Amino acid sequence: MNESNETKEKFNAAIIGSGPAGFYAAEHLFKNKVYGFNVDMYDRLPTPFGLVRSGVAPDHQKIKTVTKVFDKIAQSPDFRFFGNIEFGKHINLEDLKKHYHIIIFATGAQTDRRMNIPGEDLKGSYTATEFVAWYNGHPDYADKQFDLSREKVAIIGVGNVAVDVARIFCRTTEELEKTDIADYALEKLAGSNVKEVYMIGRRGPAQAAFTNPELKELGNLEGADLILDKDEIEPDEITKKYLQEHPEKSTSRKLDLLKEYSEAGTGNKDKKLYIKFLLSPVEIIGRDDGRVRSLKLTENELYESSDGSIRCKAVDNHIELDVGLVFRSIGYHGVPLPEVPFNESWGVIANESGRIVDEKGSHIYGLYATGWIKRGPTGVIGTNKTDSAETVKCVIEDISNDKLNKPQDTDTDSIERLLKERNDKFISYEQWQKVDKSEVQQGQKLGRPRLKYTDVDEILDIARK
Ligand code: NAP
């Protein structure tokens, strides 16, 4: 039976994190036909949308239109946004348990993995995660300094984040001017000396993590030639055998595309983008002044592991790549939250299908996870929809089995009173929409999709005017 919202039995849900996984979790809760939900979404930033705002590349505006879906979810009368409220600082687990039946963590993967090689902390060795956050205007990274005076850049990893970073370096200023890239980043990139970008994959072309649409973009850049070595594109015997046994259309297409690009030659565009395979970094070598001088790489070969996957191992041959900047782009990593069980090696909250579990594997009633903090940093934005559906399915089952948290005070006004005591500068969805409108208006004056505010105080001022 599809009951109206008024007659449904109602539960309070807190969602920590306002990225795609958090919004999709809210949507699944609202769509439930049997139970009703008051959903409060918290974010430590005054702005919502997580990586859609601070991760998705500025030249991928179409992907960002998913925020229209989130806007629609936020229009529910049962939805509230509390931006500028940090879990663990302004509110803790005990506070939430007092007010909510359901607490869903959707905090994403906020840091990066380390390579653990000598020289990783030299000046000029950066992480892709911080560079991405910087050019996207994330307030925590707006003051970060990148030395872009060097001509050659190595990006370790060949996933889609590495592709984003490579593309941003290769775009012309005219192209970047049409995006919502942070103003300071636009200026810095316009004055950058970067001319050669090397993406470094530890395995072969068939195993490259980038997807075909992203590869195609690299092959069609206005200001940079994509350069591939024909010999490196040819799959080795192990890969050929693997592909025969596990034929995959997208991999064949990827190899065809790479072959096509490898035949295009070096071209005559200003910048050059190289993709190299079967190389692993072993050391970042510094100059006397502590800056990066070069990157030492070992050549690899592939082998089939006991679980059937194709892995790489070093062969005894090293090369040195003369680069002045190194960006590691080898994956994001989750950050533990106070009082929430965490699996350190996986970088995720300890959970089973989204139910948060203690060290004995027992579900802690009322606690759930979704998105990257649940499954790790994989998949595209839409993957979070399915992921959140699984978590919400657990929520619904647990309601039926009376296995939720039992809050003492379910009055939704009392939460607001508590927040006013802890940090009265919290931001509602309506206030965020004022910021959104102002950013779009400022951007329009310059022919850009938006001009991002990157300072928390400035955002708060505009929101609370
Ligand atoms: P990713 O897809 O997991 O790629 C990580 C890369 O780092 C892989 O090439 C991996 O190689 C390599 N790597 C890992 N450890 C390494 C090590 N110790 N030394 C050298 N290389 C190492 O991660 P990501 O690029 O951060 O992307 C995260 C997720 O966001 C992905 O699902 C991605 O598709 C998605 N994303 C999508 C878009 C888009 O749709 N346009 C844009 C950005 C991100 P191996 O394969 O050998 O492990």
PDB file of C-alpha atoms in Angstrom, residues 103-252:
ATOM      1  CA  ILE A 103      22.662   7.717  11.162  1.00  0.00           C
ATOM      2  CA  ILE A 104      24.193   7.257   7.732  1.00  0.00           C
ATOM      3  CA  PHE A 105      27.824   8.176   7.124  1.00  0.00           C
ATOM      4  CA  ALA A 106      28.518   9.330   3.573  1.00  0.00           C
ATOM      5  CA  THR A 107      31.788  11.151   4.123  1.00  0.00           C
ATOM      6  CA  GLY A 108      33.652   9.844   1.067  1.00  0.00           C
ATOM      7  CA  ALA A 109      37.390   9.256   0.866  1.00  0.00           C
ATOM      8  CA  GLN A 110      39.038  12.500   1.857  1.00  0.00           C
ATOM      9  CA  THR A 111      42.728  11.742   1.574  1.00  0.00           C
ATOM     10  CA  ASP A 112      45.080   9.891  -0.734  1.00  0.00           C
ATOM     11  CA  ARG A 113      47.249   6.784  -0.715  1.00  0.00           C
ATOM     12  CA  ARG A 114      51.008   7.159  -0.381  1.00  0.00           C
ATOM     13  CA  MET A 115      53.571   5.504  -2.641  1.00  0.00           C
ATOM     14  CA  ASN A 116      55.995   4.997   0.266  1.00  0.00           C
ATOM     15  CA  ILE A 117      59.088   5.715  -1.787  1.00  0.00           C
ATOM     16  CA  PRO A 118      62.049   7.967  -0.969  1.00  0.00           C
ATOM     17  CA  GLY A 119      61.590  11.589  -2.007  1.00  0.00           C
ATOM     18  CA  GLU A 120      57.798  11.515  -1.788  1.00  0.00           C
ATOM     19  CA  ASP A 121      57.808  14.660   0.371  1.00  0.00           C
ATOM     20  CA  LEU A 122      60.213  16.733  -1.718  1.00  0.00           C
ATOM     21  CA  LYS A 123      59.113  20.193  -2.863  1.00  0.00           C
ATOM     22  CA  GLY A 124      57.320  19.660  -6.155  1.00  0.00           C
ATOM     23  CA  SER A 125      55.937  16.238  -5.200  1.00  0.00           C
ATOM     24  CA  TYR A 126      52.194  16.596  -4.715  1.00  0.00           C
ATOM     25  CA  THR A 127      49.060  14.517  -4.520  1.00  0.00           C
ATOM     26  CA  ALA A 128      46.427  14.583  -7.229  1.00  0.00           C
ATOM     27  CA  THR A 129      43.749  14.784  -4.539  1.00  0.00           C
ATOM     28  CA  GLU A 130      45.058  18.128  -3.244  1.00  0.00           C
ATOM     29  CA  PHE A 131      45.638  19.485  -6.753  1.00  0.00           C
ATOM     30  CA  VAL A 132      42.092  18.539  -7.784  1.00  0.00           C
ATOM     31  CA  ALA A 133      40.650  20.122  -4.626  1.00  0.00           C
ATOM     32  CA  TRP A 134      42.786  23.232  -5.243  1.00  0.00           C
ATOM     33  CA  TYR A 135      41.730  23.856  -8.843  1.00  0.00           C
ATOM     34  CA  ASN A 136      38.133  23.166  -7.875  1.00  0.00           C
ATOM     35  CA  GLY A 137      38.185  25.863  -5.190  1.00  0.00           C
ATOM     36  CA  HIS A 138      37.804  23.661  -2.090  1.00  0.00           C
ATOM     37  CA  PRO A 139      38.226  26.149   0.810  1.00  0.00           C
ATOM     38  CA  ASP A 140      40.708  23.871   2.646  1.00  0.00           C
ATOM     39  CA  TYR A 141      43.050  23.901  -0.362  1.00  0.00           C
ATOM     40  CA  ALA A 142      42.599  27.419  -1.722  1.00  0.00           C
ATOM     41  CA  ASP A 143      45.864  28.584  -0.115  1.00  0.00           C
ATOM     42  CA  LYS A 144      47.893  25.588  -1.238  1.00  0.00           C
ATOM     43  CA  GLN A 145      50.889  26.584  -3.375  1.00  0.00           C
ATOM     44  CA  PHE A 146      51.932  24.583  -6.437  1.00  0.00           C
ATOM     45  CA  ASP A 147      55.187  25.421  -8.170  1.00  0.00           C
ATOM     46  CA  LEU A 148      54.191  25.337 -11.815  1.00  0.00           C
ATOM     47  CA  SER A 149      57.430  26.932 -13.027  1.00  0.00           C
ATOM     48  CA  ARG A 150      58.786  23.552 -14.194  1.00  0.00           C
ATOM     49  CA  GLU A 151      58.290  22.233 -17.715  1.00  0.00           C
ATOM     50  CA  LYS A 152      57.903  18.504 -17.163  1.00  0.00           C
ATOM     51  CA  VAL A 153      55.323  16.798 -14.977  1.00  0.00           C
ATOM     52  CA  ALA A 154      54.888  13.132 -14.081  1.00  0.00           C
ATOM     53  CA  ILE A 155      51.533  11.820 -12.917  1.00  0.00           C
ATOM     54  CA  ILE A 156      51.715   8.437 -11.231  1.00  0.00           C
ATOM     55  CA  GLY A 157      48.691   6.279 -12.023  1.00  0.00           C
ATOM     56  CA  VAL A 158      46.476   5.983 -15.073  1.00  0.00           C
ATOM     57  CA  GLY A 159      43.017   6.200 -13.501  1.00  0.00           C
ATOM     58  CA  ASN A 160      40.424   8.825 -14.374  1.00  0.00           C
ATOM     59  CA  VAL A 161      41.742  11.217 -11.720  1.00  0.00           C
ATOM     60  CA  ALA A 162      45.185  11.081 -13.355  1.00  0.00           C
ATOM     61  CA  VAL A 163      43.427  11.796 -16.671  1.00  0.00           C
ATOM     62  CA  ASP A 164      41.674  14.814 -15.113  1.00  0.00           C
ATOM     63  CA  VAL A 165      44.961  16.228 -13.808  1.00  0.00           C
ATOM     64  CA  ALA A 166      46.722  15.624 -17.134  1.00  0.00           C
ATOM     65  CA  ARG A 167      43.861  17.273 -19.048  1.00  0.00           C
ATOM     66  CA  ILE A 168      43.811  20.342 -16.796  1.00  0.00           C
ATOM     67  CA  PHE A 169      47.552  20.801 -17.454  1.00  0.00           C
ATOM     68  CA  CYS A 170      47.034  20.353 -21.192  1.00  0.00           C
ATOM     69  CA  ARG A 171      44.001  22.616 -21.628  1.00  0.00           C
ATOM     70  CA  THR A 172      44.559  26.044 -23.118  1.00  0.00           C
ATOM     71  CA  THR A 173      43.729  29.108 -21.015  1.00  0.00           C
ATOM     72  CA  GLU A 174      40.869  29.892 -23.433  1.00  0.00           C
ATOM     73  CA  GLU A 175      39.381  26.451 -22.712  1.00  0.00           C
ATOM     74  CA  LEU A 176      39.777  26.791 -18.953  1.00  0.00           C
ATOM     75  CA  GLU A 177      38.238  30.268 -19.008  1.00  0.00           C
ATOM     76  CA  LYS A 178      34.942  28.707 -20.039  1.00  0.00           C
ATOM     77  CA  THR A 179      34.821  26.496 -16.934  1.00  0.00           C
ATOM     78  CA  ASP A 180      34.155  27.048 -13.241  1.00  0.00           C
ATOM     79  CA  ILE A 181      37.789  26.390 -12.296  1.00  0.00           C
ATOM     80  CA  ALA A 182      38.781  28.495  -9.260  1.00  0.00           C
ATOM     81  CA  ASP A 183      39.938  31.953 -10.323  1.00  0.00           C
ATOM     82  CA  TYR A 184      43.318  31.659  -8.610  1.00  0.00           C
ATOM     83  CA  ALA A 185      43.937  28.307 -10.352  1.00  0.00           C
ATOM     84  CA  LEU A 186      43.024  29.766 -13.741  1.00  0.00           C
ATOM     85  CA  GLU A 187      45.560  32.523 -13.229  1.00  0.00           C
ATOM     86  CA  LYS A 188      48.284  30.170 -12.005  1.00  0.00           C
ATOM     87  CA  LEU A 189      47.721  27.649 -14.806  1.00  0.00           C
ATOM     88  CA  ALA A 190      47.718  30.434 -17.403  1.00  0.00           C
ATOM     89  CA  GLY A 191      51.199  31.410 -16.204  1.00  0.00           C
ATOM     90  CA  SER A 192      52.440  27.820 -15.839  1.00  0.00           C
ATOM     91  CA  ASN A 193      55.495  26.612 -17.753  1.00  0.00           C
ATOM     92  CA  VAL A 194      54.295  23.015 -17.986  1.00  0.00           C
ATOM     93  CA  LYS A 195      54.829  21.684 -21.516  1.00  0.00           C
ATOM     94  CA  GLU A 196      55.295  17.938 -21.138  1.00  0.00           C
ATOM     95  CA  VAL A 197      53.043  15.700 -19.084  1.00  0.00           C
ATOM     96  CA  TYR A 198      53.801  12.011 -18.464  1.00  0.00           C
ATOM     97  CA  MET A 199      51.132   9.645 -17.145  1.00  0.00           C
ATOM     98  CA  ILE A 200      52.761   6.539 -15.694  1.00  0.00           C
ATOM     99  CA  GLY A 201      50.934   3.182 -15.496  1.00  0.00           C
ATOM    100  CA  ARG A 202      52.458   0.346 -13.515  1.00  0.00           C
ATOM    101  CA  ARG A 203      50.662  -2.314 -15.602  1.00  0.00           C
ATOM    102  CA  GLY A 204      50.000  -2.485 -19.335  1.00  0.00           C
ATOM    103  CA  PRO A 205      47.567  -0.618 -21.601  1.00  0.00           C
ATOM    104  CA  ALA A 206      44.885  -3.317 -21.333  1.00  0.00           C
ATOM    105  CA  GLN A 207      44.867  -2.912 -17.541  1.00  0.00           C
ATOM    106  CA  ALA A 208      44.751   0.901 -17.567  1.00  0.00           C
ATOM    107  CA  ALA A 209      42.073   2.144 -15.170  1.00  0.00           C
ATOM    108  CA  PHE A 210      40.969   5.102 -17.311  1.00  0.00           C
ATOM    109  CA  THR A 211      37.722   4.683 -19.208  1.00  0.00           C
ATOM    110  CA  ASN A 212      37.311   5.072 -22.961  1.00  0.00           C
ATOM    111  CA  PRO A 213      35.418   8.399 -23.086  1.00  0.00           C
ATOM    112  CA  GLU A 214      38.137   9.938 -20.904  1.00  0.00           C
ATOM    113  CA  LEU A 215      40.865   8.490 -23.147  1.00  0.00           C
ATOM    114  CA  LYS A 216      39.131   9.900 -26.215  1.00  0.00           C
ATOM    115  CA  GLU A 217      39.194  13.359 -24.676  1.00  0.00           C
ATOM    116  CA  LEU A 218      42.958  13.057 -24.260  1.00  0.00           C
ATOM    117  CA  GLY A 219      43.254  12.154 -27.921  1.00  0.00           C
ATOM    118  CA  ASN A 220      41.352  15.258 -28.972  1.00  0.00           C
ATOM    119  CA  LEU A 221      42.927  18.050 -26.978  1.00  0.00           C
ATOM    120  CA  GLU A 222      43.148  21.449 -28.638  1.00  0.00           C
ATOM    121  CA  GLY A 223      46.508  22.383 -27.184  1.00  0.00           C
ATOM    122  CA  ALA A 224      48.308  19.069 -26.638  1.00  0.00           C
ATOM    123  CA  ASP A 225      49.325  16.016 -28.661  1.00  0.00           C
ATOM    124  CA  LEU A 226      48.817  12.613 -27.098  1.00  0.00           C
ATOM    125  CA  ILE A 227      51.945  10.575 -27.719  1.00  0.00           C
ATOM    126  CA  LEU A 228      52.122   6.813 -27.287  1.00  0.00           C
ATOM    127  CA  ASP A 229      54.873   4.392 -28.120  1.00  0.00           C
ATOM    128  CA  LYS A 230      53.561   1.787 -30.600  1.00  0.00           C
ATOM    129  CA  ASP A 231      55.592  -0.982 -28.967  1.00  0.00           C
ATOM    130  CA  GLU A 232      54.165  -0.204 -25.533  1.00  0.00           C
ATOM    131  CA  ILE A 233      50.582  -0.449 -26.793  1.00  0.00           C
ATOM    132  CA  GLU A 234      50.959  -4.011 -28.043  1.00  0.00           C
ATOM    133  CA  PRO A 235      49.636  -6.342 -25.295  1.00  0.00           C
ATOM    134  CA  ASP A 236      52.117  -8.912 -23.954  1.00  0.00           C
ATOM    135  CA  GLU A 237      51.507 -12.687 -24.201  1.00  0.00           C
ATOM    136  CA  ILE A 238      49.952 -12.927 -20.710  1.00  0.00           C
ATOM    137  CA  THR A 239      47.472 -10.174 -21.499  1.00  0.00           C
ATOM    138  CA  LYS A 240      46.632 -11.681 -24.893  1.00  0.00           C
ATOM    139  CA  LYS A 241      45.861 -15.030 -23.256  1.00  0.00           C
ATOM    140  CA  TYR A 242      43.816 -13.286 -20.539  1.00  0.00           C
ATOM    141  CA  LEU A 243      41.806 -11.327 -23.103  1.00  0.00           C
ATOM    142  CA  GLN A 244      41.110 -14.488 -25.089  1.00  0.00           C
ATOM    143  CA  GLU A 245      39.738 -16.149 -21.962  1.00  0.00           C
ATOM    144  CA  HIS A 246      37.960 -12.993 -20.710  1.00  0.00           C
ATOM    145  CA  PRO A 247      36.959 -11.032 -23.803  1.00  0.00           C
ATOM    146  CA  GLU A 248      35.820  -7.526 -22.920  1.00  0.00           C
ATOM    147  CA  LYS A 249      34.457  -5.063 -25.451  1.00  0.00           C
ATOM    148  CA  SER A 250      35.607  -1.988 -23.539  1.00  0.00           C
ATOM    149  CA  THR A 251      39.183  -3.306 -23.258  1.00  0.00           C
ATOM    150  CA  SER A 252      39.337  -4.135 -26.977  1.00  0.00           C
TER     151      SER A 252
END
